[in-house]
Amino acid sequence: MDEAIEGGCLCGRTRYRATRPPSATTNCHCRSCRMAAGAAAVPWALFAREDVTFSAGERVIYHSSPGVQRGFCGRCGTSLTYESDHDPDVIEVNLVTLDHAEDFPPERESWLDDALPWGVVDPDLPHHHGSRKEPPDA
């Protein structure tokens, strides 16, 4: 990849950069993500932790559940990251905070058992009723 992938929060105070493309992208419908972002679903881009650095500002970290850390901008409140002790080599970045989010469309829908009945689910993507690691519906 010739160019870094960059993104940041609404106010511009917190910025990050990834040196390689995400390994996966997903729309998460779990209640925890929905509550943290105030949205019906949250699209995530999964990166190797070593490939992501914060180039400006610092995230505020909230421990939303045991072993889970969510990062956000302390000034504007933008939800930026999700990290889990279960997968310490991965950092999930809120896909819509990428400067060019249109280049990385979600590849799957996850945690559909938690989806709101009026939420939008892409019928053309693989559907996972739990985590993205579970096999999709046939």
GROMACS .gro file of C-alpha atoms in nm:
model
  138
    1MET     CA    1   0.000   0.000   0.000
    2ASP     CA    2   0.146   0.335  -0.104
    3GLU     CA    3  -0.067   0.560   0.115
    4ALA     CA    4  -0.157   0.535   0.479
    5ILE     CA    5  -0.522   0.505   0.571
    6GLU     CA    6  -0.616   0.795   0.795
    7GLY     CA    7  -0.913   0.907   0.995
    8GLY     CA    8  -1.025   1.087   1.305
    9CYS     CA    9  -1.299   1.237   1.511
   10LEU     CA   10  -1.560   1.501   1.428
   11CYS     CA   11  -1.369   1.794   1.579
   12GLY     CA   12  -1.031   1.686   1.436
   13ARG     CA   13  -0.853   1.671   1.770
   14THR     CA   14  -0.793   1.294   1.761
   15ARG     CA   15  -0.639   1.148   1.444
   16TYR     CA   16  -0.508   0.804   1.358
   17ARG     CA   17  -0.322   0.634   1.076
   18ALA     CA   18  -0.307   0.272   0.958
   19THR     CA   19  -0.016   0.149   0.749
   20ARG     CA   20  -0.204  -0.146   0.594
   21PRO     CA   21  -0.564  -0.208   0.485
   22PRO     CA   22  -0.810  -0.361   0.732
   23SER     CA   23  -0.825  -0.740   0.752
   24ALA     CA   24  -1.206  -0.725   0.759
   25THR     CA   25  -1.500  -0.487   0.783
   26THR     CA   26  -1.830  -0.558   0.953
   27ASN     CA   27  -2.158  -0.398   1.063
   28CYS     CA   28  -2.209  -0.481   1.430
   29HIS     CA   29  -2.563  -0.486   1.568
   30CYS     CA   30  -2.479  -0.581   1.929
   31ARG     CA   31  -2.642  -0.376   2.202
   32SER     CA   32  -2.309  -0.266   2.349
   33CYS     CA   33  -2.185  -0.117   2.020
   34ARG     CA   34  -2.524   0.042   1.952
   35MET     CA   35  -2.527   0.206   2.294
   36ALA     CA   36  -2.164   0.322   2.274
   37ALA     CA   37  -2.217   0.489   1.936
   38GLY     CA   38  -2.582   0.590   1.965
   39ALA     CA   39  -2.662   0.414   1.638
   40ALA     CA   40  -2.869   0.122   1.508
   41ALA     CA   41  -2.549  -0.056   1.399
   42VAL     CA   42  -2.180   0.029   1.398
   43PRO     CA   43  -1.949  -0.045   1.106
   44TRP     CA   44  -1.600  -0.152   1.211
   45ALA     CA   45  -1.272  -0.187   1.021
   46LEU     CA   46  -1.042  -0.444   1.180
   47PHE     CA   47  -0.670  -0.367   1.173
   48ALA     CA   48  -0.362  -0.534   1.315
   49ARG     CA   49  -0.288  -0.338   1.633
   50GLU     CA   50   0.072  -0.281   1.524
   51ASP     CA   51  -0.048  -0.108   1.205
   52VAL     CA   52  -0.243   0.169   1.381
   53THR     CA   53  -0.095   0.475   1.548
   54PHE     CA   54  -0.257   0.789   1.682
   55SER     CA   55  -0.102   1.089   1.513
   56ALA     CA   56  -0.284   1.366   1.701
   57GLY     CA   57  -0.463   1.388   2.032
   58GLU     CA   58  -0.532   1.104   2.268
   59ARG     CA   59  -0.832   0.880   2.299
   60VAL     CA   60  -1.025   0.860   2.621
   61ILE     CA   61  -1.071   0.493   2.708
   62TYR     CA   62  -1.392   0.355   2.855
   63HIS     CA   63  -1.400  -0.001   2.988
   64SER     CA   64  -1.750  -0.090   2.867
   65SER     CA   65  -1.745  -0.452   2.986
   66PRO     CA   66  -1.486  -0.691   3.127
   67GLY     CA   67  -1.191  -0.708   2.889
   68VAL     CA   68  -1.332  -0.448   2.646
   69GLN     CA   69  -1.197  -0.097   2.594
   70ARG     CA   70  -1.371   0.161   2.377
   71GLY     CA   71  -1.184   0.471   2.267
   72PHE     CA   72  -1.344   0.804   2.191
   73CYS     CA   73  -1.251   1.169   2.153
   74GLY     CA   74  -1.270   1.346   2.488
   75ARG     CA   75  -1.370   1.673   2.324
   76CYS     CA   76  -1.643   1.584   2.071
   77GLY     CA   77  -1.734   1.230   2.188
   78THR     CA   78  -1.681   1.052   1.854
   79SER     CA   79  -1.664   0.675   1.901
   80LEU     CA   80  -1.329   0.571   1.751
   81THR     CA   81  -1.209   0.227   1.860
   82TYR     CA   82  -1.296  -0.109   2.011
   83GLU     CA   83  -1.033  -0.337   2.166
   84SER     CA   84  -1.079  -0.669   2.342
   85ASP     CA   85  -0.850  -0.873   2.565
   86HIS     CA   86  -0.977  -1.177   2.370
   87ASP     CA   87  -0.808  -1.047   2.053
   88PRO     CA   88  -0.521  -0.825   2.175
   89ASP     CA   89  -0.349  -0.804   1.835
   90VAL     CA   90  -0.654  -0.638   1.673
   91ILE     CA   91  -0.793  -0.287   1.700
   92GLU     CA   92  -1.132  -0.215   1.550
   93VAL     CA   93  -1.175   0.137   1.416
   94ASN     CA   94  -1.518   0.290   1.365
   95LEU     CA   95  -1.529   0.264   0.987
   96VAL     CA   96  -1.718   0.591   0.935
   97THR     CA   97  -1.432   0.783   1.101
   98LEU     CA   98  -1.197   0.692   0.813
   99ASP     CA   99  -1.124   0.987   0.585
  100HIS     CA  100  -1.228   0.769   0.291
  101ALA     CA  101  -1.481   0.534   0.448
  102GLU     CA  102  -1.638   0.480   0.106
  103ASP     CA  103  -1.331   0.274   0.011
  104PHE     CA  104  -1.402   0.011   0.279
  105PRO     CA  105  -1.766  -0.109   0.265
  106PRO     CA  106  -1.878  -0.362   0.528
  107GLU     CA  107  -1.828  -0.724   0.423
  108ARG     CA  108  -2.065  -0.887   0.673
  109GLU     CA  109  -2.341  -0.825   0.926
  110SER     CA  110  -2.273  -0.948   1.282
  111TRP     CA  111  -2.467  -0.991   1.607
  112LEU     CA  112  -2.797  -1.000   1.421
  113ASP     CA  113  -2.965  -1.163   1.721
  114ASP     CA  114  -2.930  -0.819   1.885
  115ALA     CA  115  -3.040  -0.615   1.582
  116LEU     CA  116  -3.326  -0.372   1.619
  117PRO     CA  117  -3.633  -0.486   1.427
  118TRP     CA  118  -3.634  -0.161   1.229
  119GLY     CA  119  -3.257  -0.157   1.169
  120VAL     CA  120  -3.119  -0.183   0.818
  121VAL     CA  121  -2.948  -0.513   0.734
  122ASP     CA  122  -2.786  -0.567   0.395
  123PRO     CA  123  -2.941  -0.886   0.253
  124ASP     CA  124  -2.645  -0.934   0.016
  125LEU     CA  125  -2.383  -0.964   0.293
  126PRO     CA  126  -2.309  -1.277   0.498
  127HIS     CA  127  -2.520  -1.279   0.816
  128HIS     CA  128  -2.378  -1.381   1.154
  129HIS     CA  129  -2.622  -1.410   1.443
  130GLY     CA  130  -2.339  -1.378   1.692
  131SER     CA  131  -1.983  -1.262   1.644
  132ARG     CA  132  -1.806  -1.225   1.313
  133LYS     CA  133  -1.606  -1.538   1.397
  134GLU     CA  134  -1.909  -1.765   1.380
  135PRO     CA  135  -2.003  -1.920   1.046
  136PRO     CA  136  -2.260  -1.719   0.849
  137ASP     CA  137  -2.610  -1.833   0.768
  138ALA     CA  138  -2.630  -2.067   0.472
   0.00000   0.00000   0.00000
